[in-house]
């Protein structure tokens, strides 16, 4: 799989692989950068077709976590865990405990939480074997479900984009098309529906679609979501969905959603820019969850502080839009520059004090 070259290309510090045949666990933890603090990122469980696919996802997602925490002003690095398997059929207590043992071997260099395919209850099982978890239930002294703040942050990011495109940050009467209606999308939709926004969603899960219908959300077939005539297209399922094949189909002014790594390639961010579609960089507007989780590290969790910090995503998105306009660059590039500048500054300060 040429792992070391792949790591070197984007500055990954560490990749650890773990196999526990007895429980069926096959997993990878990628640590991208710990300049700002311990690597933090959720554990994803997904039936990857190949080990190479799982590794690629871990490398991409861990790098995105570095950028996310850096841009959000958090003292956390970027990491991600992936478990190869079907969360519906392969998840057992033994597998999750084995995962906890694996996380524990890294001694706190990596802190895990939930992601696609893992739930708060799964995290409690992982926690039986390691202290290095964040986002446990409030009743266990944790900061609780990350998707609540993630949804709030996405909503704030959408409003900042609306102010840029339409001159007012009110979303009333707008149409938002959501790809995926899981935890993050439904939390985002709560804010949108409160504002009388028309929400249209697609999902591959009947449970998710039932939840959508109960909330008053219109449902379309998964592949039709790209063609929906809307103001905002919100990818809230998996990554890579903004690509050469889908961009042509988009009928929106803004792309703003919760999924990580929405752009298949950096060129797709440039293409949106050329077409005058404002892209809200995913790691910038979906940072509410990590902001919330970070609020429980080293101090008692305070939901109000977490909310205030998440609401600042509005100003961060506005600042990225201003930079993008001034420099005539894509918003994705402007957000990368913001994160890279903070990482470079902290590295520079550390080097001065080391020499
Ligand atoms: P989730 O598993 O609750 O929801 C994902 C939904 O997408 C599911 O309902 C699933 O059925 C659906 N889906 C999968 N493939 C699809 C397809 N091809 N078309 C339509 N729907 C499809 O996960 P989540 O926690 O809501 O996370 C969603 C995205 O947001 C992920 O990319 C995740 O990494 C990202 N994210 C989550 C958080 C968080 O706090 N949970 C924070 C930041 C980013």
Tab-separated table of C-alpha atoms and ligand atoms in Angstrom:
chain	number	residue	atom	x	y	z
A	1	UNK	CA	0.000	0.000	0.000
A	2	UNK	CA	3.088	2.256	0.043
A	3	UNK	CA	2.047	3.627	3.444
A	4	UNK	CA	5.183	5.593	4.360
A	5	UNK	CA	5.188	7.515	1.072
A	6	UNK	CA	1.505	8.340	1.497
A	7	UNK	CA	2.236	9.587	5.029
A	8	UNK	CA	5.212	11.667	3.933
A	9	UNK	CA	3.248	13.318	1.107
A	10	UNK	CA	0.937	15.137	3.514
A	11	UNK	CA	2.964	15.162	6.712
A	12	UNK	CA	1.262	12.386	8.674
A	13	UNK	CA	3.158	11.577	11.866
A	14	UNK	CA	1.900	8.064	12.555
A	15	UNK	CA	-0.289	5.294	11.235
A	16	UNK	CA	-1.096	2.357	13.510
A	17	UNK	CA	-2.881	-0.809	12.378
A	18	UNK	CA	-4.510	-3.342	14.611
A	19	UNK	CA	-5.963	-6.788	14.068
A	20	UNK	CA	-7.815	-8.888	16.618
A	21	UNK	CA	-9.012	-12.025	14.804
A	22	UNK	CA	-11.018	-13.253	17.808
A	23	UNK	CA	-13.375	-10.246	17.738
A	24	UNK	CA	-12.972	-9.611	14.008
A	25	UNK	CA	-11.510	-6.148	14.583
A	26	UNK	CA	-9.425	-4.736	11.742
A	27	UNK	CA	-8.701	-1.081	12.266
A	28	UNK	CA	-6.403	1.815	11.502
A	29	UNK	CA	-5.594	4.960	13.482
A	30	UNK	CA	-3.967	7.813	11.559
A	31	UNK	CA	-2.353	10.707	13.412
A	32	UNK	CA	-1.712	13.629	11.115
A	33	UNK	CA	-0.232	16.407	13.231
A	34	UNK	CA	0.137	16.947	16.984
A	35	UNK	CA	1.657	20.454	16.888
A	36	UNK	CA	-1.330	21.945	18.710
A	37	UNK	CA	-2.088	19.037	21.051
A	38	UNK	CA	-3.142	15.387	21.116
A	39	UNK	CA	-4.694	14.128	17.899
A	40	UNK	CA	-8.465	14.034	18.210
A	41	UNK	CA	-11.066	12.635	15.837
A	42	UNK	CA	-13.885	10.125	15.761
A	43	UNK	CA	-13.901	6.426	15.037
A	44	UNK	CA	-15.641	5.565	11.784
A	45	UNK	CA	-16.961	2.067	11.129
A	46	UNK	CA	-17.600	1.371	7.476
A	47	UNK	CA	-17.549	-1.707	5.191
A	48	UNK	CA	-14.557	-0.495	3.167
A	49	UNK	CA	-14.062	-2.589	0.027
A	50	UNK	CA	-10.283	-2.737	0.544
A	51	UNK	CA	-7.679	-1.963	3.198
A	52	UNK	CA	-6.328	0.693	0.856
A	53	UNK	CA	-9.720	2.460	0.881
A	54	UNK	CA	-9.761	2.380	4.697
A	55	UNK	CA	-6.233	3.765	4.879
A	56	UNK	CA	-7.042	6.533	2.372
A	57	UNK	CA	-10.072	7.542	4.454
A	58	UNK	CA	-8.040	7.556	7.693
A	59	UNK	CA	-5.307	9.687	6.093
A	60	UNK	CA	-7.761	12.162	4.560
A	61	UNK	CA	-9.963	12.465	7.630
A	62	UNK	CA	-7.076	12.849	10.098
A	63	UNK	CA	-5.594	15.666	8.011
A	64	UNK	CA	-8.990	17.362	7.915
A	65	UNK	CA	-9.113	17.122	11.730
A	66	UNK	CA	-5.769	18.956	11.986
A	67	UNK	CA	-7.146	21.768	9.835
A	68	UNK	CA	-10.473	21.781	11.665
A	69	UNK	CA	-8.983	22.172	15.129
A	70	UNK	CA	-6.399	24.674	13.924
A	71	UNK	CA	-9.021	26.882	12.246
A	72	UNK	CA	-11.356	26.623	15.257
A	73	UNK	CA	-8.599	27.860	17.577
A	74	UNK	CA	-8.480	24.589	19.535
A	75	UNK	CA	-5.378	23.078	21.099
A	76	UNK	CA	-5.860	19.715	19.467
A	77	UNK	CA	-4.126	17.883	16.648
A	78	UNK	CA	-5.666	15.775	13.900
A	79	UNK	CA	-6.359	12.065	14.087
A	80	UNK	CA	-8.960	9.563	12.962
A	81	UNK	CA	-9.779	5.939	13.558
A	82	UNK	CA	-11.411	3.620	11.042
A	83	UNK	CA	-12.785	0.148	11.666
A	84	UNK	CA	-13.302	-2.038	8.612
A	85	UNK	CA	-16.715	-3.655	8.991
A	86	UNK	CA	-20.436	-3.226	8.733
A	87	UNK	CA	-21.698	-1.323	11.784
A	88	UNK	CA	-25.080	-3.049	11.523
A	89	UNK	CA	-23.804	-6.627	11.530
A	90	UNK	CA	-20.176	-6.730	12.700
A	91	UNK	CA	-20.249	-4.524	15.799
A	92	UNK	CA	-19.949	-6.459	19.064
A	93	UNK	CA	-18.885	-5.622	22.600
A	94	UNK	CA	-15.681	-7.622	22.068
A	95	UNK	CA	-14.841	-5.682	18.898
A	96	UNK	CA	-15.424	-2.306	20.567
A	97	UNK	CA	-13.410	-3.318	23.638
A	98	UNK	CA	-10.571	-4.491	21.376
A	99	UNK	CA	-10.745	-1.083	19.691
A	100	UNK	CA	-10.491	0.552	23.133
A	101	UNK	CA	-7.355	-1.505	23.894
A	102	UNK	CA	-5.885	-0.352	20.600
A	103	UNK	CA	-6.653	3.339	21.306
A	104	UNK	CA	-5.094	2.880	24.741
A	105	UNK	CA	-1.776	1.640	23.286
A	106	UNK	CA	-1.219	5.168	21.935
A	107	UNK	CA	-1.132	6.527	25.483
A	108	UNK	CA	-3.217	9.651	24.839
A	109	UNK	CA	-1.582	10.722	21.579
A	110	UNK	CA	-4.988	9.980	20.053
A	111	UNK	CA	-8.383	10.786	21.631
A	112	UNK	CA	-11.371	9.149	20.032
A	113	UNK	CA	-15.074	9.940	19.802
A	114	UNK	CA	-18.013	8.923	17.570
A	115	UNK	CA	-18.315	9.227	13.809
A	116	UNK	CA	-20.276	7.578	11.025
A	117	UNK	CA	-21.180	4.054	12.111
A	118	UNK	CA	-20.457	4.533	15.828
A	119	UNK	CA	-22.739	5.825	18.555
A	120	UNK	CA	-22.470	7.281	22.042
A	121	UNK	CA	-23.274	3.859	23.471
A	122	UNK	CA	-20.413	2.328	21.470
A	123	UNK	CA	-18.108	4.989	22.901
A	124	UNK	CA	-19.107	3.920	26.415
A	125	UNK	CA	-17.993	0.375	25.588
A	126	UNK	CA	-14.687	1.660	24.164
A	127	UNK	CA	-14.279	3.676	27.354
A	128	UNK	CA	-14.297	0.428	29.379
A	129	UNK	CA	-10.795	-0.160	27.989
A	130	UNK	CA	-9.346	3.334	27.672
A	131	UNK	CA	-9.574	6.796	29.232
A	132	UNK	CA	-8.669	8.407	25.919
A	133	UNK	CA	-12.196	9.204	24.744
A	134	UNK	CA	-14.147	12.467	24.512
A	135	UNK	CA	-17.837	13.094	23.908
A	136	UNK	CA	-19.175	10.620	26.461
A	137	UNK	CA	-22.730	11.089	27.649
A	138	UNK	CA	-23.389	14.004	30.008
A	139	UNK	CA	-24.409	11.540	32.727
A	140	UNK	CA	-20.887	10.067	32.571
A	141	UNK	CA	-19.219	13.456	32.926
A	142	UNK	CA	-18.653	13.921	29.211
A	143	UNK	CA	-19.811	16.621	26.781
A	144	UNK	CA	-22.493	14.465	25.178
A	145	UNK	CA	-23.666	14.135	21.608
A	146	UNK	CA	-21.315	16.065	19.279
A	147	UNK	CA	-23.902	16.376	16.526
A	148	UNK	CA	-25.925	19.008	18.436
A	149	UNK	CA	-23.148	21.625	18.215
A	150	UNK	CA	-22.088	20.380	14.790
A	151	UNK	CA	-25.612	21.148	13.568
A	152	UNK	CA	-25.535	24.594	15.163
A	153	UNK	CA	-22.162	25.409	13.567
A	154	UNK	CA	-23.335	24.369	10.107
A	155	UNK	CA	-26.417	26.566	10.489
A	156	UNK	CA	-24.205	29.527	11.520
A	157	UNK	CA	-21.929	28.861	8.535
A	158	UNK	CA	-24.917	28.764	6.180
A	159	UNK	CA	-26.113	32.123	7.516
A	160	UNK	CA	-22.696	33.720	7.021
A	161	UNK	CA	-22.707	32.483	3.414
A	162	UNK	CA	-26.260	33.767	2.940
A	163	UNK	CA	-25.164	37.240	4.083
A	164	UNK	CA	-22.408	37.154	1.467
A	165	UNK	CA	-24.618	35.955	-1.393
A	166	UNK	CA	-27.932	37.680	-0.693
A	167	UNK	CA	-26.887	40.571	1.548
A	168	UNK	CA	-28.804	39.282	4.617
A	169	UNK	CA	-28.153	36.293	6.822
A	170	UNK	CA	-31.820	35.365	7.162
A	171	UNK	CA	-32.615	31.986	5.618
A	172	UNK	CA	-36.401	32.271	5.811
A	173	UNK	CA	-38.061	31.058	2.608
A	174	UNK	CA	-34.863	29.505	1.237
A	175	UNK	CA	-34.596	25.868	0.148
A	176	UNK	CA	-31.878	23.574	1.503
A	177	UNK	CA	-31.213	20.156	-0.076
A	178	UNK	CA	-29.567	17.759	2.373
A	179	UNK	CA	-27.692	14.667	1.254
A	180	UNK	CA	-27.962	12.262	4.194
A	181	UNK	CA	-30.342	12.766	7.076
A	182	UNK	CA	-28.415	11.274	9.987
A	183	UNK	CA	-27.426	12.850	13.295
A	184	UNK	CA	-25.784	16.015	11.945
A	185	UNK	CA	-28.286	16.719	9.180
A	186	UNK	CA	-31.281	16.356	11.493
A	187	UNK	CA	-29.719	18.682	14.089
A	188	UNK	CA	-29.002	21.236	11.365
A	189	UNK	CA	-32.522	20.839	10.009
A	190	UNK	CA	-34.015	21.696	13.416
A	191	UNK	CA	-32.528	25.208	13.126
A	192	UNK	CA	-33.543	25.536	9.478
A	193	UNK	CA	-37.136	24.446	10.083
A	194	UNK	CA	-37.376	26.910	12.997
A	195	UNK	CA	-36.483	29.600	10.440
A	196	UNK	CA	-39.187	28.419	8.001
A	197	UNK	CA	-36.659	27.047	5.558
A	198	UNK	CA	-37.883	24.413	3.098
A	199	UNK	CA	-35.765	21.303	3.666
A	200	UNK	CA	-35.486	18.496	1.115
A	201	UNK	CA	-33.488	15.388	2.016
A	202	UNK	CA	-32.242	12.107	0.632
A	203	UNK	CA	-30.913	9.118	2.533
A	204	UNK	CA	-30.260	5.438	1.941
A	205	UNK	CA	-31.703	4.476	5.338
A	206	UNK	CA	-35.447	4.094	5.845
A	207	UNK	CA	-35.052	5.013	9.538
A	208	UNK	CA	-33.438	8.292	8.560
A	209	UNK	CA	-36.144	8.987	5.986
A	210	UNK	CA	-38.886	8.291	8.528
A	211	UNK	CA	-37.264	10.814	10.874
A	212	UNK	CA	-37.108	13.334	8.034
A	213	UNK	CA	-40.785	12.897	7.142
A	214	UNK	CA	-41.818	13.216	10.791
A	215	UNK	CA	-39.995	16.547	10.961
A	216	UNK	CA	-41.834	17.811	7.879
A	217	UNK	CA	-38.926	17.369	5.500
A	218	UNK	CA	-39.638	16.462	1.875
A	219	UNK	CA	-37.836	13.322	0.723
A	220	UNK	CA	-36.296	12.519	-2.690
A	221	UNK	CA	-34.370	9.500	-4.020
A	222	UNK	CA	-30.635	9.430	-3.138
A	223	UNK	CA	-29.358	10.134	-6.634
A	224	UNK	CA	-31.904	12.904	-7.295
A	225	UNK	CA	-30.631	15.159	-4.511
A	226	UNK	CA	-27.939	16.711	-6.746
A	227	UNK	CA	-30.596	17.935	-9.195
A	228	UNK	CA	-32.864	19.620	-6.649
A	229	UNK	CA	-33.466	23.274	-7.409
A	230	UNK	CA	-32.311	24.832	-4.132
A	231	UNK	CA	-30.451	27.731	-2.546
A	232	UNK	CA	-28.061	25.613	-0.467
A	233	UNK	CA	-26.822	22.103	-1.168
A	234	UNK	CA	-25.770	20.464	2.106
A	235	UNK	CA	-23.662	17.291	1.899
A	236	UNK	CA	-24.265	15.532	5.232
A	237	UNK	CA	-23.327	11.918	4.480
A	238	UNK	CA	-19.925	10.906	3.137
A	239	UNK	CA	-16.985	12.670	1.519
A	240	UNK	CA	-15.938	13.179	-2.114
A	241	UNK	CA	-19.456	14.056	-3.274
A	242	UNK	CA	-18.484	17.381	-4.851
A	243	UNK	CA	-16.654	16.162	-7.927
A	244	UNK	CA	-16.346	16.491	-11.694
A	245	UNK	CA	-19.509	14.420	-12.202
A	246	UNK	CA	-21.754	16.147	-9.651
A	247	UNK	CA	-20.795	19.839	-9.939
A	248	UNK	CA	-22.555	20.130	-13.295
A	249	UNK	CA	-25.780	18.944	-11.693
A	250	UNK	CA	-25.816	21.368	-8.744
A	251	UNK	CA	-28.540	24.036	-8.897
A	252	UNK	CA	-27.619	26.084	-5.837
A	253	UNK	CA	-25.714	29.252	-4.910
A	254	UNK	CA	-24.080	27.772	-1.803
A	255	UNK	CA	-22.610	24.398	-0.838
A	256	UNK	CA	-22.583	24.111	2.970
A	257	UNK	CA	-22.930	20.887	4.900
A	258	UNK	CA	-21.555	18.677	7.615
A	259	UNK	CA	-19.781	15.870	5.766
A	260	UNK	CA	-16.017	15.756	6.071
A	261	UNK	CA	-13.863	16.014	2.930
A	262	UNK	CA	-16.706	16.997	0.599
A	263	UNK	CA	-14.421	18.033	-2.259
A	264	UNK	CA	-13.102	15.013	-4.170
A	265	UNK	CA	-10.040	17.076	-5.174
A	266	UNK	CA	-8.852	20.655	-4.487
A	267	UNK	CA	-9.648	21.369	-8.147
A	268	UNK	CA	-13.357	20.851	-7.349
A	269	UNK	CA	-13.173	23.787	-4.907
A	270	UNK	CA	-11.658	25.895	-7.694
A	271	UNK	CA	-14.412	24.804	-10.062
A	272	UNK	CA	-17.155	25.871	-7.621
A	273	UNK	CA	-15.364	29.227	-7.304
A	274	UNK	CA	-15.235	29.645	-11.097
A	275	UNK	CA	-18.971	28.943	-11.290
A	276	UNK	CA	-19.785	31.504	-8.600
A	277	UNK	CA	-20.997	28.875	-6.118
A	278	UNK	CA	-19.916	29.740	-2.587
A	279	UNK	CA	-18.402	26.742	-0.831
A	280	UNK	CA	-18.420	26.742	2.983
A	281	UNK	CA	-15.240	24.772	3.786
A	282	UNK	CA	-16.401	21.611	5.561
A	283	UNK	CA	-13.788	21.592	8.304
A	284	UNK	CA	-14.607	25.193	9.160
A	285	UNK	CA	-18.382	24.926	9.526
A	286	UNK	CA	-18.611	21.374	10.903
A	287	UNK	CA	-16.240	22.131	13.810
A	288	UNK	CA	-19.033	22.432	16.401
A	289	UNK	CA	-18.642	18.808	17.454
A	290	UNK	CA	-14.928	19.014	18.104
A	291	UNK	CA	-15.388	22.394	19.819
A	292	UNK	CA	-17.911	20.722	22.115
A	293	UNK	CA	-15.679	17.722	22.797
A	294	UNK	CA	-12.644	19.931	23.453
A	295	UNK	CA	-14.654	21.778	26.098
A	296	UNK	CA	-14.489	18.731	28.383
A	297	UNK	CA	-10.695	18.304	28.201
A	298	UNK	CA	-8.911	19.477	31.341
A	299	UNK	CA	-11.932	21.374	32.697
A	300	UNK	CA	-15.566	20.722	33.665
A	301	UNK	CA	-17.799	20.804	30.616
A	302	UNK	CA	-19.741	24.048	30.233
A	303	UNK	CA	-22.395	23.859	27.470
A	304	UNK	CA	-22.811	27.648	27.315
A	305	UNK	CA	-19.123	28.167	26.577
A	306	UNK	CA	-19.320	25.483	23.951
A	307	UNK	CA	-22.331	27.131	22.320
A	308	UNK	CA	-20.658	30.554	22.277
A	309	UNK	CA	-17.517	29.125	20.704
A	310	UNK	CA	-19.576	27.258	18.095
A	311	UNK	CA	-21.525	30.403	17.212
A	312	UNK	CA	-18.202	32.044	16.336
A	313	UNK	CA	-18.165	29.855	13.226
A	314	UNK	CA	-20.285	32.640	11.709
A	315	UNK	CA	-17.410	35.157	12.079
A	316	UNK	CA	-14.820	32.619	10.951
A	317	UNK	CA	-16.831	31.859	7.803
A	318	UNK	CA	-17.277	35.601	7.143
A	319	UNK	CA	-13.517	36.134	7.546
A	320	UNK	CA	-12.781	33.337	5.072
A	321	UNK	CA	-15.230	34.878	2.584
A	322	UNK	CA	-13.540	38.268	2.972
A	323	UNK	CA	-10.082	36.762	2.358
A	324	UNK	CA	-11.377	34.790	-0.606
A	325	UNK	CA	-12.896	37.919	-2.183
A	326	UNK	CA	-9.846	40.109	-1.473
A	327	UNK	CA	-7.352	37.603	-2.838
A	328	UNK	CA	-9.715	36.322	-5.546
A	329	UNK	CA	-9.221	32.742	-4.440
A	330	UNK	CA	-11.559	29.862	-3.645
A	331	UNK	CA	-12.960	29.749	-0.114
A	332	UNK	CA	-11.472	26.263	0.331
A	333	UNK	CA	-8.009	27.724	-0.262
A	334	UNK	CA	-8.690	30.684	2.043
A	335	UNK	CA	-9.727	28.332	4.877
A	336	UNK	CA	-6.620	26.170	4.359
A	337	UNK	CA	-4.488	29.318	4.615
A	338	UNK	CA	-6.155	30.254	7.913
A	339	UNK	CA	-5.410	26.832	9.445
A	340	UNK	CA	-1.888	26.613	7.988
A	341	UNK	CA	-1.028	30.094	9.303
A	342	UNK	CA	-1.956	29.101	12.873
A	343	UNK	CA	0.000	25.833	12.671
A	344	UNK	CA	3.048	27.648	11.281
A	345	UNK	CA	2.900	30.296	14.017
A	346	UNK	CA	2.734	27.743	16.820
A	347	UNK	CA	5.587	25.705	15.268
A	348	UNK	CA	7.668	28.905	14.952
A	349	UNK	CA	7.119	29.869	18.597
A	350	UNK	CA	8.052	26.361	19.726
A	351	UNK	CA	11.226	26.441	17.614
A	352	UNK	CA	12.312	29.780	19.072
A	353	UNK	CA	11.949	28.436	22.589
A	354	UNK	CA	13.735	25.201	21.739
A	355	UNK	CA	16.805	26.942	20.221
B	1	LIG	P1	-24.779	9.494	10.549
B	1	LIG	O1	-24.285	8.105	10.330
B	1	LIG	O2	-25.691	9.774	11.696
B	1	LIG	O3	-25.511	10.056	9.242
B	1	LIG	C1	-25.073	9.829	7.939
B	1	LIG	C2	-26.313	9.543	7.113
B	1	LIG	O4	-25.931	9.514	5.733
B	1	LIG	C3	-26.961	8.195	7.432
B	1	LIG	O5	-28.327	8.377	7.704
B	1	LIG	C4	-26.736	7.384	6.155
B	1	LIG	O6	-27.771	6.445	5.897
B	1	LIG	C5	-26.674	8.476	5.110
B	1	LIG	N1	-26.031	8.082	3.846
B	1	LIG	C6	-24.948	7.287	3.647
B	1	LIG	N2	-24.689	7.193	2.331
B	1	LIG	C7	-25.604	7.962	1.698
B	1	LIG	C8	-25.864	8.276	0.332
B	1	LIG	N3	-25.109	7.776	-0.647
B	1	LIG	N4	-26.890	9.124	0.050
B	1	LIG	C9	-27.672	9.622	1.021
B	1	LIG	N5	-27.479	9.339	2.332
B	1	LIG	C10	-26.466	8.532	2.663
B	1	LIG	O7	-23.457	10.399	10.641
B	1	LIG	P2	-23.356	11.897	11.149
B	1	LIG	O8	-22.758	11.904	12.496
B	1	LIG	O9	-24.609	12.629	10.858
B	1	LIG	O10	-22.199	12.435	10.180
B	1	LIG	C11	-22.486	12.834	8.836
B	1	LIG	C12	-21.239	13.457	8.233
B	1	LIG	O11	-20.836	14.566	9.037
B	1	LIG	C13	-20.015	12.536	8.169
B	1	LIG	O12	-19.262	12.843	7.029
B	1	LIG	C14	-19.226	12.892	9.426
B	1	LIG	O13	-17.861	12.601	9.304
B	1	LIG	C15	-19.472	14.376	9.456
B	1	LIG	N6	-19.310	15.004	10.765
B	1	LIG	C16	-20.002	14.546	11.839
B	1	LIG	C17	-19.842	15.196	13.062
B	1	LIG	C18	-20.638	14.799	14.276
B	1	LIG	O14	-20.646	15.564	15.255
B	1	LIG	N7	-21.329	13.678	14.258
B	1	LIG	C19	-18.985	16.293	13.182
B	1	LIG	C20	-18.302	16.740	12.047
B	1	LIG	C21	-18.479	16.084	10.848
